[in-house]
Short mmCIF file of N, CA and C in Angstrom, two decimals:
data_model
loop_
_atom_site.label_atom_id
_atom_site.label_comp_id
_atom_site.label_asym_id
_atom_site.label_seq_id
_atom_site.Cartn_x
_atom_site.Cartn_y
_atom_site.Cartn_z
N MET B 665 11.43 240.99 18.15
CA MET B 665 11.43 241.51 17.93
C MET B 665 9.72 241.71 17.74
N LEU B 666 9.66 242.86 17.63
CA LEU B 666 7.78 243.40 17.44
C LEU B 666 7.71 243.12 15.85
N LEU B 667 6.73 242.82 15.63
CA LEU B 667 6.16 242.48 13.98
C LEU B 667 6.37 244.48 12.98
N ASN B 668 6.06 245.33 13.96
CA ASN B 668 6.06 246.34 13.17
C ASN B 668 7.68 247.45 13.47
N GLU B 669 8.04 247.00 14.71
CA GLU B 669 9.81 246.96 14.50
C GLU B 669 10.61 246.53 13.14
N ALA B 670 10.17 244.76 13.16
CA ALA B 670 10.89 244.27 11.73
C ALA B 670 10.78 245.12 11.12
N ILE B 671 9.08 245.44 10.21
CA ILE B 671 9.22 245.77 9.38
C ILE B 671 9.12 247.26 8.80
N ALA B 672 9.80 248.04 9.85
CA ALA B 672 10.65 249.32 10.50
C ALA B 672 12.04 249.18 9.84
N LEU B 673 12.41 248.02 10.31
CA LEU B 673 13.55 247.86 10.05
C LEU B 673 13.59 246.78 8.59
N GLY B 674 13.29 246.35 7.69
CA GLY B 674 12.65 245.48 6.42
C GLY B 674 12.85 246.89 5.14
N GLU B 675 11.82 247.28 5.78
CA GLU B 675 12.08 248.87 4.96
C GLU B 675 13.29 249.71 4.42
N LYS B 676 14.93 250.14 5.60
CA LYS B 676 15.69 249.98 5.94
C LYS B 676 16.47 249.23 5.08
N GLY B 677 16.37 247.72 4.44
CA GLY B 677 17.16 246.66 4.30
C GLY B 677 17.57 246.35 5.62
N CYS B 678 17.62 246.09 6.57
CA CYS B 678 19.23 246.02 7.80
C CYS B 678 18.73 243.88 8.05
N TRP B 679 17.49 243.28 7.12
CA TRP B 679 17.35 241.64 7.11
C TRP B 679 18.12 241.12 6.58
N GLN B 680 18.99 240.39 6.93
CA GLN B 680 20.18 239.63 5.90
C GLN B 680 19.75 238.03 5.54
N GLU B 681 18.26 237.57 6.72
CA GLU B 681 17.68 236.39 6.76
C GLU B 681 16.64 236.15 7.42
N ALA B 682 15.96 235.21 6.65
CA ALA B 682 14.85 234.82 7.54
C ALA B 682 14.48 233.43 7.59
N GLN B 683 14.44 232.73 8.81
CA GLN B 683 14.42 231.30 9.24
C GLN B 683 12.92 231.02 9.36
N VAL B 684 13.00 229.80 9.56
CA VAL B 684 11.35 229.19 9.49
C VAL B 684 11.03 227.98 10.17
N ARG B 685 11.19 227.67 11.59
CA ARG B 685 11.70 226.80 11.99
C ARG B 685 10.92 226.02 12.84
N ILE B 686 10.60 224.56 13.49
CA ILE B 686 9.73 224.03 13.96
C ILE B 686 9.92 224.32 15.99
N SER B 687 8.52 224.92 15.97
CA SER B 687 8.48 225.23 17.37
C SER B 687 8.67 224.72 18.48
N PRO B 688 9.54 224.53 19.36
CA PRO B 688 10.06 223.57 20.40
C PRO B 688 8.95 222.49 21.34
N GLY B 689 8.63 222.05 21.25
CA GLY B 689 7.74 220.81 21.77
C GLY B 689 6.21 219.90 21.42
N THR B 690 6.47 221.21 19.90
CA THR B 690 4.98 220.76 19.17
C THR B 690 5.21 219.51 18.04
N LYS B 691 6.94 218.78 18.01
CA LYS B 691 6.18 217.88 17.12
C LYS B 691 6.49 216.11 17.62
N THR B 692 5.29 216.38 18.07
CA THR B 692 4.97 215.08 18.51
C THR B 692 3.44 214.20 17.94
N PRO B 693 3.46 213.27 17.92
CA PRO B 693 2.22 212.32 17.43
C PRO B 693 0.73 213.54 17.56
N GLU B 694 0.74 213.81 19.03
CA GLU B 694 -0.52 213.82 19.15
C GLU B 694 -0.68 215.77 18.97
N SER B 695 0.33 216.30 18.25
CA SER B 695 -0.43 217.88 17.75
C SER B 695 0.80 218.94 16.73
N SER B 696 -0.12 218.98 15.88
CA SER B 696 0.37 220.22 15.37
C SER B 696 2.20 220.19 15.38
N THR B 697 2.37 220.45 13.88
CA THR B 697 3.59 221.19 14.49
C THR B 697 3.52 222.72 13.92
N GLN B 698 3.93 223.65 14.89
CA GLN B 698 4.15 224.97 14.77
C GLN B 698 5.13 225.19 14.17
N TRP B 699 5.34 226.50 13.58
CA TRP B 699 6.45 226.80 12.81
C TRP B 699 6.72 228.36 13.85
N PHE B 700 7.36 228.70 13.69
CA PHE B 700 8.54 230.65 13.83
C PHE B 700 8.86 230.95 13.11
N VAL B 701 9.03 231.33 13.20
CA VAL B 701 10.27 232.75 12.83
C VAL B 701 11.70 233.65 13.14
N MET B 702 13.01 232.87 12.71
CA MET B 702 14.36 234.13 13.46
C MET B 702 14.43 234.53 11.88
N LEU B 703 14.43 236.01 12.80
CA LEU B 703 15.18 236.83 11.57
C LEU B 703 17.08 236.88 11.88
N ARG B 704 17.57 237.57 11.38
CA ARG B 704 18.88 237.62 11.75
C ARG B 704 19.52 238.91 10.54
N ASP B 705 20.22 239.52 11.35
CA ASP B 705 20.71 240.57 10.49
C ASP B 705 21.87 241.11 10.16
N ALA B 706 22.65 242.36 9.78
CA ALA B 706 24.05 242.48 9.05
C ALA B 706 25.08 241.78 10.47
N SER B 707 24.83 242.51 11.53
CA SER B 707 26.21 241.67 12.45
C SER B 707 25.64 240.34 12.74
N ASN B 708 24.62 239.36 12.36
CA ASN B 708 24.59 237.60 12.53
C ASN B 708 24.08 237.53 13.91
N LYS B 709 22.93 239.06 14.63
CA LYS B 709 22.11 238.48 15.71
C LYS B 709 20.74 238.56 14.92
N SER B 710 20.29 237.56 16.20
CA SER B 710 19.63 236.68 15.49
C SER B 710 18.10 236.70 16.63
N PHE B 711 16.48 236.95 15.95
CA PHE B 711 15.66 237.58 16.55
C PHE B 711 14.72 236.93 16.15
N VAL B 712 13.69 236.12 17.26
CA VAL B 712 12.22 235.37 17.09
C VAL B 712 11.70 236.86 16.59
N LEU B 713 10.39 236.30 15.93
CA LEU B 713 9.43 237.25 15.18
C LEU B 713 8.45 237.78 16.02
N ALA B 714 8.53 238.74 16.58
CA ALA B 714 7.04 238.48 17.94
C ALA B 714 5.61 239.48 17.09
N ASP B 715 5.16 239.15 17.57
CA ASP B 715 3.60 239.64 17.73
C ASP B 715 3.80 241.67 18.63
N ASN B 716 3.38 242.13 17.90
CA ASN B 716 2.67 243.42 18.20
C ASN B 716 2.67 243.37 19.37
N ASN B 717 2.24 242.24 21.01
CA ASN B 717 2.34 242.15 22.10
C ASN B 717 3.30 241.41 23.01
N ASP B 718 4.37 241.33 22.28
CA ASP B 718 5.66 240.64 22.54
C ASP B 718 5.03 238.44 22.33
N GLN B 719 4.31 238.14 21.82
CA GLN B 719 4.29 237.21 21.71
C GLN B 719 4.94 236.49 20.47
N PRO B 720 5.72 235.63 21.07
CA PRO B 720 6.24 234.87 19.59
C PRO B 720 5.33 234.37 18.56
N ILE B 721 5.41 234.92 17.00
CA ILE B 721 4.44 234.34 16.49
C ILE B 721 4.32 232.84 15.70
N ALA B 722 3.75 232.16 16.40
CA ALA B 722 4.20 230.51 15.61
C ALA B 722 2.94 230.22 14.66
N THR B 723 2.91 229.54 14.12
CA THR B 723 1.35 228.74 13.65
C THR B 723 2.03 227.31 12.64
N GLU B 724 1.02 227.02 12.57
CA GLU B 724 0.81 225.91 11.53
C GLU B 724 1.19 226.15 9.94
N ASP B 725 0.48 227.41 9.76
CA ASP B 725 0.51 227.85 8.58
C ASP B 725 1.82 228.08 7.48
N MET B 726 2.47 227.82 6.96
CA MET B 726 3.30 227.80 6.29
C MET B 726 3.29 229.27 4.98
N SER B 727 2.06 229.18 4.55
CA SER B 727 1.57 230.75 3.82
C SER B 727 1.44 231.81 4.63
N ALA B 728 1.25 231.37 6.09
CA ALA B 728 0.96 232.77 6.42
C ALA B 728 2.27 233.52 6.68
N LEU B 729 2.80 232.40 7.34
CA LEU B 729 4.47 232.85 7.50
C LEU B 729 5.27 233.54 6.41
N ALA B 730 5.09 232.76 5.34
CA ALA B 730 5.91 233.47 4.01
C ALA B 730 5.23 234.87 3.76
N GLN B 731 4.01 234.65 3.26
CA GLN B 731 3.76 236.72 4.26
C GLN B 731 4.13 237.65 4.74
N LEU B 732 4.37 237.28 6.46
CA LEU B 732 4.81 237.65 7.13
C LEU B 732 6.45 238.12 7.14
N ILE B 733 7.58 237.19 6.00
CA ILE B 733 8.24 237.16 5.94
C ILE B 733 8.52 238.21 4.94
N ARG B 734 7.99 237.75 4.10
CA ARG B 734 7.41 239.11 2.76
C ARG B 734 6.87 240.83 3.31
N SER B 735 6.32 240.37 4.48
CA SER B 735 6.21 241.67 4.60
C SER B 735 7.10 242.52 5.43
N ILE B 736 8.18 242.00 5.77
CA ILE B 736 9.17 242.80 6.51
C ILE B 736 10.68 242.96 5.59
N GLY B 737 10.36 242.76 3.73
CA GLY B 737 10.62 243.28 2.93
C GLY B 737 12.38 242.01 2.73
N LEU B 738 11.24 240.71 2.92
CA LEU B 738 12.20 239.76 2.26
C LEU B 738 11.68 238.92 1.38
N LYS B 739 12.44 238.45 0.38
CA LYS B 739 11.34 237.95 -0.82
C LYS B 739 12.17 235.94 -0.62
N GLU B 740 13.07 236.06 0.36
CA GLU B 740 13.55 234.49 0.91
C GLU B 740 13.45 233.77 1.89
N PHE B 741 13.43 232.42 2.13
CA PHE B 741 14.01 231.65 3.33
C PHE B 741 13.63 230.79 3.82
N THR B 742 14.93 230.72 4.53
CA THR B 742 15.20 228.55 4.60
C THR B 742 14.30 228.08 5.95
N VAL B 743 13.99 226.82 5.06
CA VAL B 743 13.01 226.05 6.33
C VAL B 743 13.54 225.02 6.92
N PHE B 744 13.62 224.73 9.01
CA PHE B 744 14.65 224.18 9.44
C PHE B 744 13.71 222.21 10.27
N LEU B 745 14.36 221.41 9.36
CA LEU B 745 12.62 220.98 9.99
C LEU B 745 13.51 219.68 11.16
#
């Protein structure tokens, strides 16, 4: 889901839940842990949050992801380890 689309849908109250998960292949002793956001709509369909170039948004900065989640209209999220 592109960020601009996610924000527009969030303004309409379409999102039910946000989940922050570990990006596959990043939890190794040699690398830092990267996190990404999955969104769930009222139909229980899940979407990976992507930037406007359609690249999944993944970062080590949990605070940055919290701000992104707020920008799409959600105030809570679940973190999966």
